[in-house]
mmCIF file of C-alpha atoms in Angstrom:
data_model
loop_
_atom_site.group_PDB
_atom_site.id
_atom_site.type_symbol
_atom_site.label_atom_id
_atom_site.label_comp_id
_atom_site.label_asym_id
_atom_site.label_seq_id
_atom_site.Cartn_x
_atom_site.Cartn_y
_atom_site.Cartn_z
ATOM 1 C CA UNK A 8 -0.516 18.778 -9.977
ATOM 2 C CA UNK A 9 1.602 20.391 -7.746
ATOM 3 C CA UNK A 10 5.215 18.647 -7.454
ATOM 4 C CA UNK A 11 4.520 15.927 -10.090
ATOM 5 C CA UNK A 12 7.478 16.246 -11.482
ATOM 6 C CA UNK A 13 10.278 16.883 -8.474
ATOM 7 C CA UNK A 14 11.884 13.779 -7.257
ATOM 8 C CA UNK A 15 14.605 12.739 -4.869
ATOM 9 C CA UNK A 16 17.245 9.983 -5.699
ATOM 10 C CA UNK A 17 17.614 7.772 -2.948
ATOM 11 C CA UNK A 18 20.795 4.934 -3.399
ATOM 12 C CA UNK A 19 20.556 2.726 -6.238
ATOM 13 C CA UNK A 20 19.715 -0.625 -3.718
ATOM 14 C CA UNK A 21 16.467 1.235 -2.660
ATOM 15 C CA UNK A 22 15.235 1.733 -5.608
ATOM 16 C CA UNK A 23 15.582 -1.590 -7.162
ATOM 17 C CA UNK A 24 13.571 -3.083 -4.780
ATOM 18 C CA UNK A 25 9.953 -3.035 -6.456
ATOM 19 C CA UNK A 26 9.917 -6.454 -8.094
ATOM 20 C CA UNK A 27 11.743 -8.618 -5.376
ATOM 21 C CA UNK A 28 10.825 -12.313 -7.131
ATOM 22 C CA UNK A 29 12.892 -15.468 -6.387
ATOM 23 C CA UNK A 30 14.576 -16.959 -9.360
ATOM 24 C CA UNK A 31 17.628 -16.219 -11.445
ATOM 25 C CA UNK A 32 16.152 -14.224 -13.724
ATOM 26 C CA UNK A 33 14.059 -12.191 -11.392
ATOM 27 C CA UNK A 34 16.787 -11.525 -9.613
ATOM 28 C CA UNK A 35 18.952 -10.643 -13.023
ATOM 29 C CA UNK A 36 16.135 -7.523 -13.624
ATOM 30 C CA UNK A 37 17.134 -6.853 -10.360
ATOM 31 C CA UNK A 38 20.750 -6.101 -11.114
ATOM 32 C CA UNK A 39 19.883 -4.262 -14.432
ATOM 33 C CA UNK A 40 18.105 -1.674 -11.778
ATOM 34 C CA UNK A 41 21.511 -1.594 -9.895
ATOM 35 C CA UNK A 42 23.787 -1.403 -12.881
ATOM 36 C CA UNK A 43 24.847 -4.283 -13.686
ATOM 37 C CA UNK A 44 24.622 -6.816 -16.704
ATOM 38 C CA UNK A 45 22.427 -9.385 -16.541
ATOM 39 C CA UNK A 46 25.340 -12.071 -16.531
ATOM 40 C CA UNK A 47 27.819 -10.367 -14.271
ATOM 41 C CA UNK A 48 24.939 -9.583 -12.007
ATOM 42 C CA UNK A 49 24.162 -13.588 -12.062
ATOM 43 C CA UNK A 50 27.934 -14.125 -11.736
ATOM 44 C CA UNK A 51 28.111 -11.580 -8.164
ATOM 45 C CA UNK A 52 25.243 -13.183 -6.613
ATOM 46 C CA UNK A 53 27.177 -16.766 -7.283
ATOM 47 C CA UNK A 54 30.062 -15.491 -5.871
ATOM 48 C CA UNK A 55 27.952 -14.568 -2.648
ATOM 49 C CA UNK A 56 26.622 -17.679 -2.103
ATOM 50 C CA UNK A 57 23.366 -17.591 -3.056
ATOM 51 C CA UNK A 58 20.066 -15.666 -4.060
ATOM 52 C CA UNK A 59 19.342 -15.043 -0.426
ATOM 53 C CA UNK A 60 22.143 -12.739 0.443
ATOM 54 C CA UNK A 61 20.783 -10.702 -2.369
ATOM 55 C CA UNK A 62 17.001 -10.733 -0.474
ATOM 56 C CA UNK A 63 18.563 -9.254 2.948
ATOM 57 C CA UNK A 64 20.501 -6.649 1.722
ATOM 58 C CA UNK A 65 16.530 -5.984 -0.393
ATOM 59 C CA UNK A 66 15.225 -6.802 3.142
ATOM 60 C CA UNK A 67 17.402 -4.544 5.385
ATOM 61 C CA UNK A 68 16.719 -1.390 2.003
ATOM 62 C CA UNK A 69 12.988 -1.569 2.499
ATOM 63 C CA UNK A 70 13.306 -1.893 6.737
ATOM 64 C CA UNK A 71 15.763 1.714 7.241
ATOM 65 C CA UNK A 72 16.514 2.696 10.329
ATOM 66 C CA UNK A 73 15.280 5.943 11.871
ATOM 67 C CA UNK A 74 19.045 7.803 11.923
ATOM 68 C CA UNK A 75 19.518 11.574 12.547
ATOM 69 C CA UNK A 76 22.209 11.175 9.967
ATOM 70 C CA UNK A 77 19.293 11.242 7.589
ATOM 71 C CA UNK A 78 19.620 14.536 5.006
ATOM 72 C CA UNK A 79 15.715 14.897 5.338
ATOM 73 C CA UNK A 80 16.202 19.134 4.032
ATOM 74 C CA UNK A 81 15.988 18.415 0.376
ATOM 75 C CA UNK A 82 13.505 15.310 0.411
ATOM 76 C CA UNK A 83 11.068 17.588 2.358
ATOM 77 C CA UNK A 84 11.887 20.322 0.002
ATOM 78 C CA UNK A 85 10.250 18.197 -2.573
ATOM 79 C CA UNK A 86 8.074 16.085 -0.877
ATOM 80 C CA UNK A 87 5.849 18.907 1.810
ATOM 81 C CA UNK A 88 4.062 18.594 4.462
ATOM 82 C CA UNK A 89 0.317 18.157 3.116
ATOM 83 C CA UNK A 90 -0.752 19.857 6.184
ATOM 84 C CA UNK A 91 1.815 23.168 6.263
ATOM 85 C CA UNK A 92 0.965 23.156 2.140
ATOM 86 C CA UNK A 93 -3.529 22.294 3.095
ATOM 87 C CA UNK A 94 -4.099 25.269 1.010
ATOM 88 C CA UNK A 95 -2.455 24.534 -2.054
ATOM 89 C CA UNK A 96 -3.682 21.313 -1.929
ATOM 90 C CA UNK A 97 -7.096 22.750 -1.478
ATOM 91 C CA UNK A 98 -6.754 25.255 -4.191
ATOM 92 C CA UNK A 99 -5.678 22.629 -6.821
ATOM 93 C CA UNK A 100 -8.892 20.468 -6.195
ATOM 94 C CA UNK A 101 -11.256 23.768 -6.660
ATOM 95 C CA UNK A 102 -13.918 22.478 -8.539
ATOM 96 C CA UNK A 103 -13.828 19.559 -8.221
ATOM 97 C CA UNK A 104 -15.293 16.092 -6.630
ATOM 98 C CA UNK A 105 -12.465 14.683 -3.607
ATOM 99 C CA UNK A 106 -12.184 10.759 -3.558
ATOM 100 C CA UNK A 107 -10.427 8.874 -0.846
ATOM 101 C CA UNK A 108 -8.287 6.715 -1.108
ATOM 102 C CA UNK A 109 -6.181 5.243 1.767
ATOM 103 C CA UNK A 110 -4.327 2.714 3.393
ATOM 104 C CA UNK A 111 -4.970 1.160 6.362
ATOM 105 C CA UNK A 112 -1.606 0.048 8.512
ATOM 106 C CA UNK A 113 1.108 2.424 8.896
ATOM 107 C CA UNK A 114 -1.449 4.711 7.583
ATOM 108 C CA UNK A 115 -5.037 4.732 9.792
ATOM 109 C CA UNK A 116 -3.367 2.755 12.450
ATOM 110 C CA UNK A 117 0.480 2.332 13.619
ATOM 111 C CA UNK A 118 2.479 -0.283 12.780
ATOM 112 C CA UNK A 119 2.433 -2.661 15.590
ATOM 113 C CA UNK A 120 4.522 -6.138 16.029
ATOM 114 C CA UNK A 121 1.451 -8.166 15.844
ATOM 115 C CA UNK A 122 -0.976 -7.144 13.018
ATOM 116 C CA UNK A 123 -3.769 -8.662 14.564
ATOM 117 C CA UNK A 124 -3.745 -5.960 17.399
ATOM 118 C CA UNK A 125 -3.008 -3.059 14.525
ATOM 119 C CA UNK A 126 -6.427 -0.688 15.911
ATOM 120 C CA UNK A 127 -7.323 2.554 14.907
ATOM 121 C CA UNK A 128 -8.028 5.030 17.345
ATOM 122 C CA UNK A 129 -11.894 6.033 18.125
ATOM 123 C CA UNK A 130 -10.474 9.519 16.811
ATOM 124 C CA UNK A 131 -9.506 8.576 13.634
ATOM 125 C CA UNK A 132 -12.586 6.081 13.047
ATOM 126 C CA UNK A 133 -15.115 9.468 14.073
ATOM 127 C CA UNK A 134 -12.663 11.653 11.649
ATOM 128 C CA UNK A 135 -12.729 8.925 8.447
ATOM 129 C CA UNK A 136 -16.545 8.395 9.228
ATOM 130 C CA UNK A 137 -16.908 12.106 8.590
ATOM 131 C CA UNK A 138 -14.691 12.181 5.989
ATOM 132 C CA UNK A 139 -16.604 9.398 4.434
ATOM 133 C CA UNK A 140 -19.956 11.717 4.838
ATOM 134 C CA UNK A 141 -18.397 14.293 2.551
ATOM 135 C CA UNK A 142 -16.445 12.553 0.076
ATOM 136 C CA UNK A 143 -16.643 9.160 -1.542
ATOM 137 C CA UNK A 144 -14.096 7.362 0.222
ATOM 138 C CA UNK A 145 -12.431 3.485 -0.094
ATOM 139 C CA UNK A 146 -9.557 1.793 2.165
ATOM 140 C CA UNK A 147 -7.141 0.154 -0.460
ATOM 141 C CA UNK A 148 -4.709 -2.283 1.732
ATOM 142 C CA UNK A 149 -3.123 -5.422 1.168
ATOM 143 C CA UNK A 150 -4.895 -6.748 4.484
ATOM 144 C CA UNK A 151 -7.938 -9.283 3.901
ATOM 145 C CA UNK A 152 -11.343 -7.548 3.106
ATOM 146 C CA UNK A 153 -12.545 -9.183 6.550
ATOM 147 C CA UNK A 154 -10.607 -8.081 8.276
ATOM 148 C CA UNK A 155 -9.756 -4.740 7.248
ATOM 149 C CA UNK A 156 -13.690 -4.302 7.611
ATOM 150 C CA UNK A 157 -13.684 -5.279 11.618
ATOM 151 C CA UNK A 158 -10.526 -3.160 11.773
ATOM 152 C CA UNK A 159 -12.411 0.154 10.508
ATOM 153 C CA UNK A 160 -16.425 -0.802 11.098
ATOM 154 C CA UNK A 161 -17.684 1.868 8.823
ATOM 155 C CA UNK A 162 -20.300 0.383 6.412
ATOM 156 C CA UNK A 163 -20.119 3.454 4.272
ATOM 157 C CA UNK A 164 -16.994 3.009 3.157
ATOM 158 C CA UNK A 165 -15.481 0.937 0.004
ATOM 159 C CA UNK A 166 -13.017 -1.499 0.842
ATOM 160 C CA UNK A 167 -10.398 -2.620 -2.320
ATOM 161 C CA UNK A 168 -8.752 -5.541 -0.141
ATOM 162 C CA UNK A 169 -5.922 -7.901 -0.702
ATOM 163 C CA UNK A 170 -3.915 -5.178 -3.364
ATOM 164 C CA UNK A 171 -7.454 -4.639 -4.590
ATOM 165 C CA UNK A 172 -8.012 -8.355 -5.277
ATOM 166 C CA UNK A 173 -11.163 -8.702 -3.750
ATOM 167 C CA UNK A 174 -13.036 -4.609 -4.079
ATOM 168 C CA UNK A 175 -16.496 -4.579 -2.062
ATOM 169 C CA UNK A 176 -18.953 -1.655 -2.684
ATOM 170 C CA UNK A 177 -20.584 0.705 0.679
ATOM 171 C CA UNK A 178 -24.063 -0.479 1.496
ATOM 172 C CA UNK A 179 -26.510 1.962 -0.624
ATOM 173 C CA UNK A 180 -29.020 4.040 0.816
ATOM 174 C CA UNK A 181 -28.425 2.504 4.413
ATOM 175 C CA UNK A 182 -30.153 -0.756 3.139
ATOM 176 C CA UNK A 183 -27.752 -4.177 3.653
ATOM 177 C CA UNK A 184 -26.736 -5.583 -0.210
ATOM 178 C CA UNK A 185 -26.520 -8.776 0.374
ATOM 179 C CA UNK A 186 -22.831 -10.632 -1.315
ATOM 180 C CA UNK A 187 -22.125 -13.253 -3.207
ATOM 181 C CA UNK A 188 -19.571 -14.785 -1.462
ATOM 182 C CA UNK A 189 -21.510 -14.763 2.064
ATOM 183 C CA UNK A 190 -19.378 -12.577 4.024
ATOM 184 C CA UNK A 191 -21.126 -11.603 7.045
ATOM 185 C CA UNK A 192 -19.753 -7.320 5.941
ATOM 186 C CA UNK A 193 -23.099 -6.448 3.988
ATOM 187 C CA UNK A 194 -21.043 -5.591 0.638
ATOM 188 C CA UNK A 195 -21.489 -6.015 -2.187
ATOM 189 C CA UNK A 196 -18.203 -7.638 -4.624
ATOM 190 C CA UNK A 197 -17.346 -5.579 -7.369
ATOM 191 C CA UNK A 198 -14.731 -6.954 -8.444
ATOM 192 C CA UNK A 199 -12.107 -9.938 -7.679
ATOM 193 C CA UNK A 200 -9.645 -10.304 -10.579
ATOM 194 C CA UNK A 201 -8.061 -13.444 -8.865
ATOM 195 C CA UNK A 202 -11.004 -15.623 -8.358
ATOM 196 C CA UNK A 203 -9.194 -18.630 -10.070
ATOM 197 C CA UNK A 204 -6.410 -18.685 -7.510
ATOM 198 C CA UNK A 205 -7.907 -18.988 -4.345
ATOM 199 C CA UNK A 206 -7.163 -22.748 -4.038
ATOM 200 C CA UNK A 207 -2.986 -22.022 -4.936
ATOM 201 C CA UNK A 208 -3.057 -19.067 -2.058
ATOM 202 C CA UNK A 209 -4.617 -21.594 0.189
ATOM 203 C CA UNK A 210 -2.281 -24.327 -0.663
ATOM 204 C CA UNK A 211 0.876 -22.360 -0.295
ATOM 205 C CA UNK A 212 -0.932 -20.585 3.078
ATOM 206 C CA UNK A 213 -1.028 -24.136 4.710
ATOM 207 C CA UNK A 214 3.034 -25.047 2.924
ATOM 208 C CA UNK A 215 4.249 -21.831 4.996
ATOM 209 C CA UNK A 216 2.628 -21.809 8.265
ATOM 210 C CA UNK A 217 4.650 -25.363 8.105
ATOM 211 C CA UNK A 218 7.553 -24.519 6.768
ATOM 212 C CA UNK A 219 8.290 -21.295 9.198
ATOM 213 C CA UNK A 220 7.132 -22.216 12.375
ATOM 214 C CA UNK A 221 10.515 -22.577 13.077
ATOM 215 C CA UNK A 222 11.557 -18.975 12.672
ATOM 216 C CA UNK A 223 10.427 -17.515 16.231
ATOM 217 C CA UNK A 224 8.863 -14.383 15.019
ATOM 218 C CA UNK A 225 7.713 -15.172 11.262
ATOM 219 C CA UNK A 226 4.009 -14.862 11.183
ATOM 220 C CA UNK A 227 2.260 -16.119 8.048
ATOM 221 C CA UNK A 228 -1.062 -14.055 7.112
ATOM 222 C CA UNK A 229 -3.927 -15.040 4.810
ATOM 223 C CA UNK A 230 -5.404 -12.042 3.184
ATOM 224 C CA UNK A 231 -7.602 -14.205 0.956
ATOM 225 C CA UNK A 232 -6.100 -13.081 -2.636
ATOM 226 C CA UNK A 233 -2.432 -12.836 -1.197
ATOM 227 C CA UNK A 234 -0.015 -13.943 1.721
ATOM 228 C CA UNK A 235 2.089 -11.676 3.951
ATOM 229 C CA UNK A 236 5.204 -13.066 5.781
ATOM 230 C CA UNK A 237 5.733 -10.583 8.253
ATOM 231 C CA UNK A 238 9.060 -10.194 9.856
ATOM 232 C CA UNK A 239 9.089 -7.639 11.983
ATOM 233 C CA UNK A 240 9.473 -9.588 15.156
ATOM 234 C CA UNK A 241 12.132 -11.989 13.936
ATOM 235 C CA UNK A 242 16.210 -11.602 14.883
ATOM 236 C CA UNK A 243 18.009 -10.215 11.655
ATOM 237 C CA UNK A 244 19.878 -13.247 11.974
ATOM 238 C CA UNK A 245 17.045 -15.147 10.926
ATOM 239 C CA UNK A 246 15.949 -13.264 7.883
ATOM 240 C CA UNK A 247 18.549 -15.459 5.894
ATOM 241 C CA UNK A 248 16.566 -18.600 6.852
ATOM 242 C CA UNK A 249 13.322 -17.044 6.546
ATOM 243 C CA UNK A 250 13.614 -15.552 2.808
ATOM 244 C CA UNK A 251 15.066 -19.020 1.529
ATOM 245 C CA UNK A 252 12.653 -20.975 3.161
ATOM 246 C CA UNK A 253 9.565 -18.802 1.386
ATOM 247 C CA UNK A 254 11.505 -18.993 -1.778
ATOM 248 C CA UNK A 255 12.111 -22.521 -1.927
ATOM 249 C CA UNK A 256 7.836 -23.020 -1.581
ATOM 250 C CA UNK A 257 7.366 -20.249 -4.573
ATOM 251 C CA UNK A 258 9.613 -22.388 -6.881
ATOM 252 C CA UNK A 259 7.051 -24.517 -6.597
ATOM 253 C CA UNK A 260 4.195 -22.030 -7.715
ATOM 254 C CA UNK A 261 5.824 -20.043 -10.741
ATOM 255 C CA UNK A 262 1.916 -18.000 -11.205
ATOM 256 C CA UNK A 263 2.577 -16.531 -7.414
ATOM 257 C CA UNK A 264 5.232 -13.603 -7.470
ATOM 258 C CA UNK A 265 6.882 -12.113 -4.337
ATOM 259 C CA UNK A 266 7.219 -8.096 -3.566
ATOM 260 C CA UNK A 267 7.730 -6.390 -0.484
ATOM 261 C CA UNK A 268 6.446 -3.971 1.813
ATOM 262 C CA UNK A 269 7.642 -2.493 5.374
ATOM 263 C CA UNK A 270 9.722 -5.958 7.255
ATOM 264 C CA UNK A 271 6.891 -8.121 5.500
ATOM 265 C CA UNK A 272 6.645 -10.445 1.839
ATOM 266 C CA UNK A 273 4.493 -10.001 0.170
ATOM 267 C CA UNK A 274 2.931 -13.083 -2.334
ATOM 268 C CA UNK A 275 0.453 -12.632 -5.238
ATOM 269 C CA UNK A 276 -0.822 -14.169 -8.268
ATOM 270 C CA UNK A 277 1.039 -12.792 -11.370
ATOM 271 C CA UNK A 278 -1.597 -11.171 -12.792
ATOM 272 C CA UNK A 279 -0.908 -7.372 -14.081
ATOM 273 C CA UNK A 280 -3.087 -5.983 -10.558
ATOM 274 C CA UNK A 281 -2.064 -3.969 -8.068
ATOM 275 C CA UNK A 282 -3.334 -0.421 -6.068
ATOM 276 C CA UNK A 283 -2.866 1.579 -8.775
ATOM 277 C CA UNK A 284 -4.899 -0.348 -11.177
ATOM 278 C CA UNK A 285 -8.103 -0.758 -7.903
ATOM 279 C CA UNK A 286 -7.583 2.998 -7.768
ATOM 280 C CA UNK A 287 -8.774 3.384 -11.531
ATOM 281 C CA UNK A 288 -11.093 0.641 -11.199
ATOM 282 C CA UNK A 289 -12.899 2.420 -8.329
ATOM 283 C CA UNK A 290 -13.034 5.904 -10.019
ATOM 284 C CA UNK A 291 -14.212 4.625 -13.547
ATOM 285 C CA UNK A 292 -16.928 2.774 -11.353
ATOM 286 C CA UNK A 293 -17.438 6.378 -9.542
ATOM 287 C CA UNK A 294 -18.132 7.471 -13.197
ATOM 288 C CA UNK A 295 -15.002 9.556 -13.236
ATOM 289 C CA UNK A 296 -13.301 7.641 -16.034
ATOM 290 C CA UNK A 297 -12.483 10.109 -18.146
ATOM 291 C CA UNK A 298 -13.561 12.688 -16.329
ATOM 292 C CA UNK A 299 -11.474 16.360 -15.155
ATOM 293 C CA UNK A 300 -14.054 17.462 -12.462
ATOM 294 C CA UNK A 301 -12.492 14.679 -10.378
ATOM 295 C CA UNK A 302 -9.669 15.505 -8.027
ATOM 296 C CA UNK A 303 -8.204 11.341 -6.030
ATOM 297 C CA UNK A 304 -6.445 12.129 -3.288
ATOM 298 C CA UNK A 305 -4.411 9.102 -1.979
ATOM 299 C CA UNK A 306 -3.010 8.623 1.209
ATOM 300 C CA UNK A 307 -0.421 5.755 1.789
ATOM 301 C CA UNK A 308 2.952 4.539 3.581
ATOM 302 C CA UNK A 309 4.295 1.585 2.083
ATOM 303 C CA UNK A 310 5.650 0.525 -1.519
ATOM 304 C CA UNK A 311 2.399 -1.264 -2.714
ATOM 305 C CA UNK A 312 1.318 2.297 -2.338
ATOM 306 C CA UNK A 313 3.685 3.818 -4.797
ATOM 307 C CA UNK A 314 1.778 1.763 -7.567
ATOM 308 C CA UNK A 315 -0.946 4.232 -7.214
ATOM 309 C CA UNK A 316 0.982 7.428 -6.646
ATOM 310 C CA UNK A 317 2.049 6.573 -10.247
ATOM 311 C CA UNK A 318 -1.285 6.095 -11.073
ATOM 312 C CA UNK A 319 -1.911 9.846 -10.180
ATOM 313 C CA UNK A 320 1.315 11.299 -11.622
ATOM 314 C CA UNK A 321 0.411 9.540 -14.951
ATOM 315 C CA UNK A 322 -3.154 10.921 -14.830
ATOM 316 C CA UNK A 323 -1.934 14.685 -13.733
ATOM 317 C CA UNK A 324 -4.641 14.394 -11.619
ATOM 318 C CA UNK A 325 -5.100 14.772 -7.506
ATOM 319 C CA UNK A 326 -2.174 14.146 -4.767
ATOM 320 C CA UNK A 327 -0.148 11.383 -3.623
ATOM 321 C CA UNK A 328 0.817 11.707 0.035
ATOM 322 C CA UNK A 329 3.220 9.484 1.197
ATOM 323 C CA UNK A 330 3.106 8.941 5.135
ATOM 324 C CA UNK A 331 6.752 8.568 6.265
ATOM 325 C CA UNK A 332 9.044 10.351 8.798
ATOM 326 C CA UNK A 333 12.282 9.509 6.967
ATOM 327 C CA UNK A 334 13.182 10.023 3.626
ATOM 328 C CA UNK A 335 12.161 7.938 0.696
ATOM 329 C CA UNK A 336 11.746 7.449 -2.594
ATOM 330 C CA UNK A 337 8.780 8.194 -3.900
ATOM 331 C CA UNK A 338 6.008 9.312 -6.642
ATOM 332 C CA UNK A 339 4.051 10.910 -3.967
ATOM 333 C CA UNK A 340 3.818 14.876 -4.084
ATOM 334 C CA UNK A 341 3.193 15.780 -0.347
ATOM 335 C CA UNK A 342 4.369 13.847 2.598
ATOM 336 C CA UNK A 343 2.372 13.056 6.410
ATOM 337 C CA UNK A 344 4.766 12.060 9.402
ATOM 338 C CA UNK A 345 2.522 9.350 10.834
ATOM 339 C CA UNK A 346 -1.187 8.179 11.455
ATOM 340 C CA UNK A 347 -2.090 11.047 13.688
ATOM 341 C CA UNK A 348 -1.226 13.695 10.944
ATOM 342 C CA UNK A 349 -2.532 11.458 8.646
ATOM 343 C CA UNK A 350 -6.239 12.504 11.166
ATOM 344 C CA UNK A 351 -4.816 15.937 11.543
ATOM 345 C CA UNK A 352 -5.095 16.265 7.695
ATOM 346 C CA UNK A 353 -8.551 14.116 7.428
ATOM 347 C CA UNK A 354 -9.902 16.636 10.069
ATOM 348 C CA UNK A 355 -9.317 19.516 7.913
ATOM 349 C CA UNK A 356 -10.477 18.287 5.043
ATOM 350 C CA UNK A 357 -13.868 18.011 6.861
ATOM 351 C CA UNK A 358 -13.971 21.168 8.238
ATOM 352 C CA UNK A 359 -13.155 22.920 5.092
ATOM 353 C CA UNK A 360 -16.018 21.227 3.218
ATOM 354 C CA UNK A 361 -17.944 22.301 6.427
ATOM 355 C CA UNK A 362 -17.139 25.813 5.871
ATOM 356 C CA UNK A 363 -17.143 25.891 2.004
ATOM 357 C CA UNK A 364 -20.950 24.139 2.300
ATOM 358 C CA UNK A 365 -22.423 27.666 4.939
ATOM 359 C CA UNK A 366 -20.160 29.745 2.436
ATOM 360 C CA UNK A 367 -20.022 28.380 -1.021
ATOM 361 C CA UNK A 368 -17.753 31.187 -2.383
ATOM 362 C CA UNK A 369 -15.506 29.840 -0.339
ATOM 363 C CA UNK A 370 -14.995 26.433 -2.293
#
């Protein structure tokens, strides 16, 4: 697997945000990542006033500004463009079945202020439809399944929603498959490992709606098996009050955990399930559990996609592609700048596949 062992080291504060969870014990874990002892880190937080101060630092770290002073050259050396090295990726995939896994926000659609308006372009939808004609394709997202399906509008895909906790299959042989949860997307439920948490998620959603309504710009989104608290439109001065409100609510729900994405706080059940687990489940469902003849390509832009990148690295299969125009610590092997480059890359894959079908010796 190309470039699998190359990493770039970012400032330590950026490496510890993978498990941002409320409570002193969890914050102590973050302290160990930062190089502090358990007791010293707790003491440091106490001296600074409250755990929420550390939260805010991490929130800023997860939302880097696009400064021209960032040294991109060394990062790009270790995480080159998937478009520029397209032939290298194709060579690695030679003789194997390509399977696509794609995040939605920031990958297939642009990041926008209002998450309800994160529409993909018609061009992207057409390209995605062509990709699905040639390769098994799954959307892996933190969004709820119904919402992301309404954005994508393609029934031939797999949908691993709510960070992989709500996995649905495509229609079979062009006919509708009855779902077991009465949704209107004509999908077959494949896996829902967090079903028992639904009442708790709904309860916390209602509480957070009430608690955050006084914070201008804050938006709480119910993704069915997880919740998102968006702070993209919140003034930075209000980040601390918002984080404190969320923390106080979750203190009463120890079976829920908090992680962070791009200007969003994610609330999920404490089960050991993430986008990486969803990727492995889908590969197994497709018959590739122990196969060396598969080449998974996972494209995503968010910190939650790193779980999938790590799985590919551990398996020594396929490639992870990070969508980012700024350096980030990542387990991905390649990069794309933005959704327009994602579309370009996918279109080249379609053209390559069509060409290889006409000229099999070129595949």
